[in-house]
Amino acid sequence: MHDCLHLRNLSKLKTAGMRSSARAAAAGSLPDLVALCDSLGDLPEMQALLTLPALFANADRQRIPNSAELDTLSSREMSIPHVDGPFQALMGFGVLVAAESIPLGAAADLWPHLWGWLDFLHTHWDYLPASRCVDQRRVCMHHAAIILALLKAHDTSTIIRATPGVRSLLATAWKGMIDDDALFACSAAGTLDLISASHFEEVVDGVGGTIQDLASTIIRHLSRAVPHPELKITAKFVVVCFGFLHSGCAGSPQLRRALCSIDFFTPLINTLTALHGTPALEAPWMCLNHLVGMLEGSAEIAAALKSGLLRITVAIAASIAPVDRNEANKISLLIIGLLQNLLPQSLVHYTVLVQLKKCFPSCLAFATASKIEVSAFSQDWRDFSTLAQKRLQFLDSWEARAIPSLKACDNTECGKIDSVHWNAAHRKQCQGLRSTRLTETLSTRSKSFWRALLNADYRHLMIDIYYRQVLFMHEHPGEAFLTMLSYMDVSGAKFDVLSPSVLKRVTWGAQMHQRSPEVVLQTRRIERHLVIHYDGHTIRQLLVPMHLATSELPDQLLSIAQLLPPGTTEEDAFEIVKAPLEDLVWRIQKTLVFTH
């Protein structure tokens, strides 16, 4: 046993009264123990350390009531007696911990006894006599402070971290002290390394018992940290918070969904805004990195835009000089990912565009005022803002019904088109369509917007698409083909004409207009379109049939393909088919109905 814990040290106390009171406290006198603990804050450090044996004697784990004793007590008493001594001793330990008076060398001897009582009191708090008159949050803070102090002992920290229940107590202290002591709450949260499912379950139990409780605690702490007068506390908590969120099981989809369900993006972006431009370098990167990681789909991106995502992206981008745009700049890489990929790729989603429409004008003005044109991201911003304006103009036209939203049967096995007299009767009759609709996740309005956007881009690229189709017919006579439309590029829609064999490499999920390759038929009035786009960080492949109001188009394209002599190069082919294609497009633009 460490020397500081021996009872002989009590004889070294200065006064006879102190020595007598300390010995009585060690022997079990509660009044003397209370008096001793009350005096600790006024004693010199060395004298306070000499009282440690009296506190340790009262924290003997052999005195912890066992299950049989608890069963007997609970049948005749409303609370557990005989724990006031250990309870008071732990409060005394808390005072010594605050003064950093406990030698770390004693941690190995202290931990088994102190943890036994800490766990017991934490588990049975509602049945303790002290629970009626003492603030549980302050008690929990004292108890957590003891654990945090003993964790500093290298030889003992591994044992402490492996002790079941430790994280539950620390999590309770974290939640309870958010409003009263943000710095202490940061320290408590910083120990919650979640390397296993059991650790994660302990933390959830400590903050209330549900994933939603954990999400609420994280958001509440982040909201409290941002306006803190000491920015270092904000930065410290961000490092702690996101280190915690990125560890082990904490990165679970359930926690991410819970965070998003109660608007994690607003405090997250507010924190990033507060930290931007400050000397704290690691915290802004961790904050932005986690923000980007949370943008899993169009719903999350729309919510983040509502909370100020685009504005803070512009602010950070405008602050980075061209010489700092490199792989060593971690924030720079995240901004590149946002402006070149994540944000432009999301501009095919109706919900995202609705939110962008609300914030884009002010962000455009802010970008100009921030002089983003002389930053490292001037071209990235120009490319994104050009695409954004184009898509927002399309959204305005579609919402004003300047662009018609045509409907047809989504079931490619059916092959019927009813773009004018669409009604519920056909929908009910087509069993294939009904079964597919059960798996769709897009709203009716979002699907309608998708159809209109595909239709508009198809018409815009029509002559180029038909040229590639003609070349395919020439190079692969008699073979079926499909047209691919890709929304992966910041410049807008791209296309290609491919063999149906590409469908074998597509991963199919429950998506809009999905059909397995075996049932999607290329008919004279149905053209297959493979649409590829990002939904947050996930690539989606949608097989979309485009219905033609006439069967003449395939024959006309085949006739043009037959104009090409065998062995014609691609360069020569364009000159041969250019005029016939332009004439065909000019004629069908007004008469041919395309319905996605």
XYZ file of C-alpha atoms in Angstrom:
596
model
C 0.000 0.000 0.000
C 1.242 3.481 -0.842
C 2.849 5.271 2.083
C 0.412 8.213 2.004
C -2.477 5.854 2.877
C -1.071 4.524 6.166
C -2.894 5.553 9.353
C 0.406 6.507 11.005
C 0.400 9.670 8.903
C -2.463 11.043 11.025
C -0.003 11.592 13.865
C 1.827 14.152 11.701
C -1.117 16.572 11.702
C -0.191 19.862 13.378
C -2.709 20.166 16.197
C -3.873 17.689 18.792
C -7.482 18.480 17.925
C -6.885 17.662 14.252
C -5.107 14.424 15.155
C -7.901 13.362 17.499
C -10.663 14.238 15.035
C -8.882 12.485 12.143
C -8.390 9.292 14.184
C -12.059 9.326 15.193
C -13.079 9.852 11.563
C -10.912 6.912 10.504
C -12.598 4.783 13.184
C -16.041 5.550 11.759
C -17.242 8.723 13.501
C -19.451 10.473 10.963
C -19.489 13.901 12.745
C -15.687 13.911 12.871
C -15.486 12.838 9.217
C -17.840 15.643 8.188
C -15.797 18.176 10.164
C -12.581 16.853 8.648
C -13.910 17.135 5.103
C -15.231 20.645 5.758
C -11.750 21.753 6.843
C -9.841 20.312 3.882
C -10.178 23.414 1.748
C -8.522 25.554 4.443
C -5.563 23.268 5.167
C -2.126 23.670 3.567
C -1.513 21.092 0.838
C 0.829 18.908 2.890
C -1.511 18.907 5.898
C -4.493 18.064 3.685
C -2.556 15.134 2.241
C -2.009 13.763 5.760
C -5.786 13.307 6.168
C -5.890 10.865 3.251
C -5.707 7.724 5.473
C -8.885 8.766 7.319
C -10.754 9.193 4.041
C -9.350 5.936 2.690
C -10.440 4.008 5.797
C -14.031 5.127 5.216
C -13.923 4.039 1.565
C -13.113 0.411 2.333
C -14.877 -1.603 -0.358
C -15.474 -4.441 2.107
C -18.236 -2.270 3.603
C -20.233 -2.087 0.352
C -23.646 -3.768 0.935
C -24.030 -7.001 -1.005
C -27.135 -8.139 -2.867
C -28.540 -10.090 0.092
C -28.170 -7.086 2.388
C -29.819 -4.823 -0.167
C -32.761 -7.220 -0.544
C -33.240 -7.260 3.230
C -32.961 -3.503 3.536
C -35.306 -2.729 0.670
C -38.066 -4.797 2.248
C -38.221 -2.681 5.404
C -36.553 0.668 4.623
C -37.066 3.337 1.988
C -33.325 4.117 1.763
C -29.949 2.430 2.215
C -28.311 3.298 5.569
C -24.642 3.089 6.589
C -23.318 4.723 3.436
C -22.999 8.272 4.757
C -19.381 7.671 5.773
C -18.209 6.465 2.351
C -20.326 9.152 0.678
C -18.674 11.885 2.782
C -15.215 10.376 2.252
C -15.646 10.528 -1.516
C -16.639 14.182 -1.264
C -13.382 14.716 0.663
C -11.443 12.925 -2.060
C -13.063 15.325 -4.523
C -11.672 18.309 -2.587
C -8.157 16.819 -2.595
C -8.427 16.054 -6.304
C -9.382 19.655 -7.047
C -6.258 20.796 -5.178
C -4.161 18.152 -6.976
C -3.044 16.848 -3.578
C -3.301 13.103 -4.247
C -0.026 11.450 -5.372
C -0.499 9.566 -8.655
C 1.555 6.745 -7.191
C -1.352 5.960 -4.864
C -3.814 5.492 -7.740
C -3.339 1.724 -7.991
C -4.252 1.264 -4.306
C -7.060 3.811 -4.337
C -8.883 2.712 -7.487
C -10.352 -0.682 -6.415
C -11.811 0.825 -3.232
C -12.963 4.137 -4.662
C -14.511 2.625 -7.776
C -16.447 0.085 -5.721
C -18.164 2.910 -3.850
C -18.438 5.245 -6.848
C -20.242 2.552 -8.811
C -22.479 1.641 -5.864
C -23.519 5.233 -5.138
C -24.054 5.985 -8.824
C -26.215 2.877 -9.278
C -28.295 3.263 -6.096
C -28.467 7.056 -5.862
C -32.251 7.249 -5.628
C -32.187 5.102 -2.462
C -29.446 7.000 -0.614
C -30.226 9.284 2.343
C -28.099 11.997 0.695
C -30.283 11.972 -2.420
C -32.927 13.997 -0.578
C -30.705 16.960 0.243
C -27.714 16.964 -2.124
C -27.564 18.070 -5.769
C -26.825 14.893 -7.716
C -25.118 16.830 -10.513
C -22.540 18.301 -8.113
C -21.948 14.905 -6.527
C -21.510 13.318 -9.934
C -19.039 16.052 -10.846
C -16.971 15.289 -7.717
C -17.035 11.584 -8.509
C -16.080 12.130 -12.150
C -13.258 14.446 -11.068
C -11.813 11.609 -8.963
C -11.833 9.298 -11.987
C -10.261 11.945 -14.226
C -7.501 12.538 -11.671
C -6.679 8.837 -11.318
C -6.642 8.455 -15.107
C -3.530 10.637 -15.137
C -1.605 7.788 -13.510
C -0.177 5.906 -16.479
C 0.003 2.536 -14.731
C -3.632 2.746 -13.632
C -5.322 4.411 -16.620
C -5.541 1.174 -18.635
C -7.220 -0.589 -15.707
C -9.649 2.295 -15.207
C -10.607 2.436 -18.891
C -11.248 -1.306 -18.864
C -13.551 -1.084 -15.832
C -17.224 -1.659 -16.753
C -19.465 1.253 -15.796
C -16.831 4.009 -15.782
C -18.115 5.585 -18.988
C -21.674 5.590 -17.716
C -20.695 7.686 -14.686
C -18.549 10.039 -16.778
C -21.348 10.445 -19.321
C -23.791 11.341 -16.548
C -21.332 13.964 -15.284
C -20.852 15.282 -18.814
C -24.571 15.744 -19.361
C -25.157 17.223 -15.907
C -22.384 19.835 -16.062
C -22.908 21.223 -19.572
C -24.604 24.377 -18.313
C -22.592 24.891 -15.105
C -19.013 24.054 -16.079
C -18.338 23.743 -19.803
C -14.624 23.097 -19.342
C -15.199 20.248 -16.895
C -17.863 18.795 -19.186
C -15.288 18.836 -21.998
C -12.855 16.902 -19.811
C -15.488 14.311 -18.928
C -16.555 13.877 -22.558
C -12.931 13.648 -23.645
C -12.450 10.353 -21.824
C -15.295 8.590 -23.645
C -13.243 6.555 -26.089
C -15.763 4.189 -27.643
C -13.734 1.296 -28.962
C -16.434 -1.315 -28.396
C -20.203 -1.657 -28.472
C -20.286 -2.071 -24.680
C -18.538 1.293 -24.236
C -21.088 2.944 -26.489
C -23.949 1.346 -24.552
C -22.497 2.642 -21.274
C -22.390 6.209 -22.587
C -25.948 5.952 -23.886
C -27.057 4.646 -20.492
C -25.241 7.478 -18.718
C -26.923 10.273 -20.677
C -30.442 8.907 -20.367
C -30.750 5.504 -21.990
C -31.482 6.206 -25.667
C -29.573 7.229 -28.791
C -31.828 10.283 -28.906
C -30.629 11.276 -25.408
C -27.030 11.061 -26.593
C -27.769 13.139 -29.688
C -29.543 15.766 -27.576
C -26.590 15.929 -25.171
C -24.097 16.424 -27.998
C -26.185 19.176 -29.573
C -26.850 20.896 -26.240
C -23.164 20.947 -25.393
C -22.206 22.209 -28.833
C -24.823 24.947 -28.539
C -23.465 25.971 -25.120
C -19.829 25.882 -26.223
C -20.188 28.269 -29.168
C -21.036 31.495 -27.300
C -18.571 30.789 -24.487
C -16.462 33.877 -23.699
C -13.314 31.757 -23.724
C -12.889 30.577 -27.291
C -10.382 27.964 -26.173
C -13.258 26.130 -24.488
C -15.177 26.140 -27.755
C -12.142 24.798 -29.603
C -11.434 22.234 -26.877
C -14.959 20.941 -26.951
C -14.989 20.672 -30.749
C -11.840 18.545 -30.653
C -13.326 16.433 -27.851
C -16.774 16.191 -29.429
C -15.649 15.129 -32.872
C -12.917 12.895 -31.571
C -15.712 11.208 -29.630
C -18.069 11.052 -32.612
C -15.435 9.558 -34.892
C -14.417 6.823 -32.470
C -15.629 3.267 -32.694
C -19.348 2.649 -32.423
C -20.185 6.338 -31.962
C -20.139 6.714 -35.733
C -23.209 4.514 -35.985
C -25.921 5.333 -38.529
C -28.454 5.439 -35.678
C -26.575 8.271 -33.956
C -26.146 10.200 -37.208
C -29.860 9.887 -37.925
C -30.714 11.006 -34.391
C -28.426 14.035 -34.708
C -29.997 15.029 -38.013
C -33.518 14.551 -36.663
C -33.003 17.298 -34.080
C -31.098 19.741 -36.313
C -27.438 19.035 -35.646
C -26.446 21.234 -38.578
C -27.379 24.585 -37.014
C -25.129 24.345 -33.908
C -22.461 22.603 -35.972
C -22.336 25.382 -38.580
C -22.603 28.057 -35.877
C -19.575 26.509 -34.186
C -17.640 26.397 -37.441
C -18.525 30.043 -38.069
C -17.299 31.005 -34.582
C -14.021 29.143 -35.029
C -13.306 30.294 -38.591
C -10.466 32.767 -38.722
C -9.240 32.023 -35.183
C -5.833 30.637 -34.156
C -7.480 27.291 -33.361
C -6.417 25.260 -36.403
C -7.426 21.689 -35.595
C -10.919 22.487 -34.310
C -12.257 24.143 -37.521
C -10.968 21.256 -39.621
C -12.550 18.644 -37.341
C -15.809 20.587 -37.364
C -15.891 20.917 -41.166
C -14.766 17.333 -41.665
C -17.606 16.020 -39.528
C -20.062 18.355 -41.231
C -19.093 16.967 -44.641
C -19.326 13.425 -43.303
C -22.885 14.064 -42.093
C -24.067 15.047 -45.597
C -25.108 11.499 -46.440
C -28.019 12.304 -48.741
C -30.095 15.029 -50.323
C -32.205 15.460 -47.170
C -29.110 16.188 -45.068
C -27.653 18.550 -47.679
C -30.939 20.462 -47.846
C -31.008 20.756 -44.043
C -27.395 21.949 -43.976
C -28.084 24.581 -46.640
C -30.973 25.819 -44.521
C -28.569 26.157 -41.577
C -25.929 28.144 -43.508
C -23.701 25.548 -45.210
C -23.154 27.546 -48.399
C -22.296 30.786 -46.602
C -19.643 29.238 -44.359
C -18.248 27.351 -47.372
C -17.868 30.672 -49.192
C -16.332 32.321 -46.118
C -13.691 29.616 -45.721
C -12.990 29.416 -49.465
C -12.542 33.184 -49.730
C -10.027 33.173 -46.873
C -7.636 30.691 -48.515
C -4.979 32.241 -50.743
C -3.971 30.480 -53.994
C -0.595 29.478 -52.516
C -2.371 27.577 -49.727
C -4.401 25.351 -52.039
C -2.494 22.102 -51.679
C -2.827 18.605 -50.320
C -1.175 19.617 -47.055
C -4.033 21.999 -46.297
C -6.740 19.717 -44.889
C -9.435 22.404 -44.901
C -8.581 23.229 -48.519
C -9.243 19.622 -49.530
C -12.648 19.688 -47.844
C -13.633 22.910 -49.648
C -12.577 21.363 -52.971
C -14.798 18.386 -52.206
C -17.746 20.648 -51.425
C -17.489 23.015 -54.405
C -16.398 20.487 -57.035
C -18.381 17.453 -55.977
C -20.843 17.332 -53.098
C -22.734 20.589 -53.677
C -22.935 20.602 -57.505
C -23.811 16.907 -57.594
C -26.742 17.557 -55.258
C -28.336 20.109 -57.597
C -30.490 17.455 -59.247
C -32.623 17.109 -56.122
C -35.755 19.190 -55.746
C -35.435 19.500 -51.957
C -31.853 20.769 -52.253
C -32.737 23.347 -54.900
C -35.657 24.642 -52.834
C -33.260 25.438 -49.969
C -30.571 26.763 -52.311
C -33.091 29.168 -53.821
C -33.565 30.776 -50.391
C -29.880 31.303 -49.598
C -28.143 31.635 -52.974
C -28.766 35.359 -53.674
C -27.305 36.443 -50.325
C -24.398 33.999 -50.677
C -23.679 35.326 -54.163
C -23.455 38.861 -52.766
C -21.388 37.619 -49.817
C -18.960 35.866 -52.181
C -18.418 39.112 -54.080
C -17.946 41.093 -50.876
C -15.524 38.457 -49.567
C -13.427 38.769 -52.760
C -13.619 35.077 -53.511
C -12.471 35.901 -57.055
C -8.907 36.411 -55.809
C -8.900 33.330 -53.587
C -7.708 29.801 -54.255
C -11.270 28.802 -55.167
C -12.261 31.474 -57.677
C -12.739 29.002 -60.546
C -14.461 26.428 -58.331
C -16.944 29.058 -57.187
C -17.576 30.273 -60.749
C -18.258 26.725 -61.921
C -20.580 25.975 -59.023
C -22.465 29.277 -59.161
C -22.956 28.920 -62.929
C -24.532 25.487 -62.507
C -26.546 26.686 -59.501
C -28.024 29.614 -61.432
C -28.868 27.351 -64.351
C -30.656 24.820 -62.130
C -32.471 27.521 -60.157
C -33.745 29.061 -63.391
C -35.003 25.627 -64.381
C -36.667 25.229 -60.969
C -38.431 28.581 -61.376
C -39.716 27.604 -64.826
C -40.865 24.217 -63.607
C -42.638 25.679 -60.571
C -44.322 28.231 -62.828
C -45.421 25.295 -65.034
C -43.606 26.755 -68.015
C -42.085 23.281 -68.313
C -44.811 20.623 -68.529
C -44.567 17.562 -66.331
C -45.672 14.645 -68.505
C -46.540 11.240 -67.105
C -46.554 7.770 -68.525
C -46.563 4.237 -67.226
C -43.298 3.600 -65.385
C -43.514 -0.130 -66.013
C -41.319 -0.928 -69.005
C -42.944 -4.343 -69.364
C -46.223 -2.611 -70.120
C -45.014 -0.459 -72.984
C -48.156 1.682 -73.000
C -48.047 5.450 -73.097
C -50.771 7.698 -71.883
C -49.194 11.122 -71.577
C -52.426 12.973 -72.249
C -55.101 10.885 -70.551
C -53.170 9.634 -67.566
C -55.506 8.372 -64.876
C -55.630 6.183 -61.813
C -57.281 3.319 -63.678
C -54.111 2.467 -65.589
C -52.037 2.755 -62.444
C -54.264 0.252 -60.647
C -54.230 -2.131 -63.597
C -50.441 -2.193 -63.905
C -49.337 -4.510 -61.111
C -45.658 -4.061 -61.951
C -45.875 -0.350 -61.309
C -47.768 -0.804 -58.046
C -45.135 -3.165 -56.639
C -42.321 -0.791 -57.558
C -43.974 2.238 -55.985
C -43.848 0.503 -52.615
C -40.035 0.756 -52.603
C -39.700 4.326 -53.833
C -38.334 6.899 -51.408
C -38.846 10.070 -53.433
C -41.942 12.190 -53.025
C -44.306 12.604 -55.967
C -43.130 16.186 -56.419
C -39.460 15.192 -56.364
C -40.080 12.479 -58.957
C -41.969 14.932 -61.124
C -39.027 17.345 -60.961
C -36.607 14.543 -61.835
C -38.670 13.672 -64.917
C -38.768 17.288 -66.041
C -35.011 17.754 -65.543
C -34.177 14.579 -67.454
C -36.500 15.606 -70.235
C -35.004 19.091 -70.486
C -31.412 17.835 -70.500
C -32.288 15.193 -73.070
C -33.769 17.814 -75.374
C -30.757 20.084 -74.891
C -28.348 17.268 -75.773
C -30.626 15.691 -78.364
C -28.546 16.168 -81.507
C -25.375 14.933 -79.766
C -27.224 11.958 -78.271
C -28.687 11.000 -81.639
C -25.265 11.302 -83.237
C -23.851 8.820 -80.694
C -26.842 6.516 -81.243
C -26.290 6.631 -85.008
C -22.618 5.758 -84.525
C -23.587 2.850 -82.251
C -26.057 1.557 -84.866
C -23.333 1.811 -87.505
C -20.671 0.060 -85.420
C -22.992 -2.560 -83.859
C -25.713 -3.332 -86.420
C -28.831 -4.875 -84.919
C -27.677 -4.547 -81.298
C -29.752 -2.890 -78.597
C -28.344 0.079 -76.722
C -29.115 2.372 -73.829
C -28.378 6.042 -73.279
C -26.532 7.025 -70.114
C -27.057 10.439 -68.535
C -24.523 11.319 -65.828
C -24.935 14.112 -63.269
C -21.515 13.650 -61.668
C -19.806 16.715 -63.159
C -19.934 20.338 -62.036
C -20.463 21.425 -65.644
C -23.833 19.649 -65.818
C -25.288 16.580 -67.504
C -23.027 14.326 -69.593
C -24.147 11.421 -71.770
C -22.969 8.317 -73.575
C -24.525 5.494 -75.603
C -23.669 2.053 -74.262
C -24.271 -1.623 -74.786
C -26.873 -3.157 -72.426
C -24.079 -5.365 -71.063
C -23.141 -2.432 -68.827
C -26.273 -3.204 -66.798
C -24.608 -6.327 -65.458
C -22.101 -4.115 -63.646
C -24.750 -1.882 -62.045
C -25.592 -2.372 -58.373
C -29.359 -2.217 -58.104
C -31.208 -0.982 -55.049
C -34.707 0.235 -54.192
C -34.620 3.295 -56.445
C -36.880 5.393 -58.613
C -37.956 3.607 -61.823
C -35.683 0.666 -61.096
C -36.034 -2.444 -63.238
C -33.732 -5.421 -63.403
C -31.871 -5.745 -66.736
C -33.863 -8.823 -67.684
C -37.232 -7.043 -67.783
C -36.276 -3.673 -69.252
C -37.140 -3.901 -72.908
C -35.854 -1.604 -75.610
C -38.904 -1.281 -77.832
C -39.703 0.970 -80.739
C -41.534 3.296 -78.344
C -39.419 2.918 -75.204
C -35.829 4.114 -74.959
C -33.766 3.043 -71.957
C -31.863 5.686 -70.019
C -29.330 4.834 -67.337
C -29.160 7.852 -65.019
C -26.158 8.100 -62.700
C -25.979 10.669 -59.924
C -24.843 11.192 -56.355
C -27.171 11.222 -53.372
C -24.843 12.702 -50.792
C -21.867 10.341 -50.670
C -23.680 7.470 -52.415
C -23.746 6.835 -56.156
C -27.222 5.989 -57.442
C -27.982 4.243 -60.724
C -31.517 4.639 -61.986
C -32.894 2.809 -64.998
C -35.438 5.209 -66.466
C -37.599 4.394 -69.501
C -38.325 7.261 -71.894
C -41.556 6.773 -73.813
C -41.880 8.036 -77.372
C -45.222 9.141 -78.758
C -44.371 7.522 -82.098
C -42.385 4.520 -83.296
C -40.938 6.377 -86.297
C -37.865 7.824 -84.566
C -35.839 4.564 -84.378
C -36.468 3.958 -88.100
C -35.362 7.474 -88.971
C -32.156 7.147 -86.927
C -31.426 3.763 -88.508
C -31.872 5.292 -91.961
C -29.317 7.966 -91.109
C -26.899 5.313 -89.766
C -27.169 3.472 -93.062
C -25.802 6.551 -94.826
C -22.394 5.787 -93.348
C -20.154 3.620 -95.567
C -18.274 0.740 -93.917
C -15.056 1.865 -92.240
C -16.140 5.479 -91.805
C -14.119 7.235 -89.080
C -15.861 9.134 -86.305
C -14.565 12.460 -87.626
C -15.882 11.792 -91.130
C -19.155 10.381 -89.800
C -20.184 13.666 -88.224
C -19.866 15.542 -91.496
C -22.000 12.914 -93.254
C -24.841 12.738 -90.717
C -24.796 16.310 -89.396
C -27.300 17.758 -91.864
C -29.785 14.820 -91.721
C -29.656 14.856 -87.902
C -30.222 18.602 -87.678
C -33.152 18.278 -90.046
C -34.593 15.394 -88.000
C -34.243 17.277 -84.706
C -35.800 20.409 -86.197
C -38.827 18.361 -87.352
C -39.392 16.294 -84.210
C -38.865 19.085 -81.668
C -42.366 20.361 -82.327
C -44.178 17.099 -82.970
C -42.521 14.388 -80.898
C -43.474 13.885 -77.247
C -40.834 12.507 -74.875
C -42.094 11.262 -71.529
C -39.793 10.022 -68.758
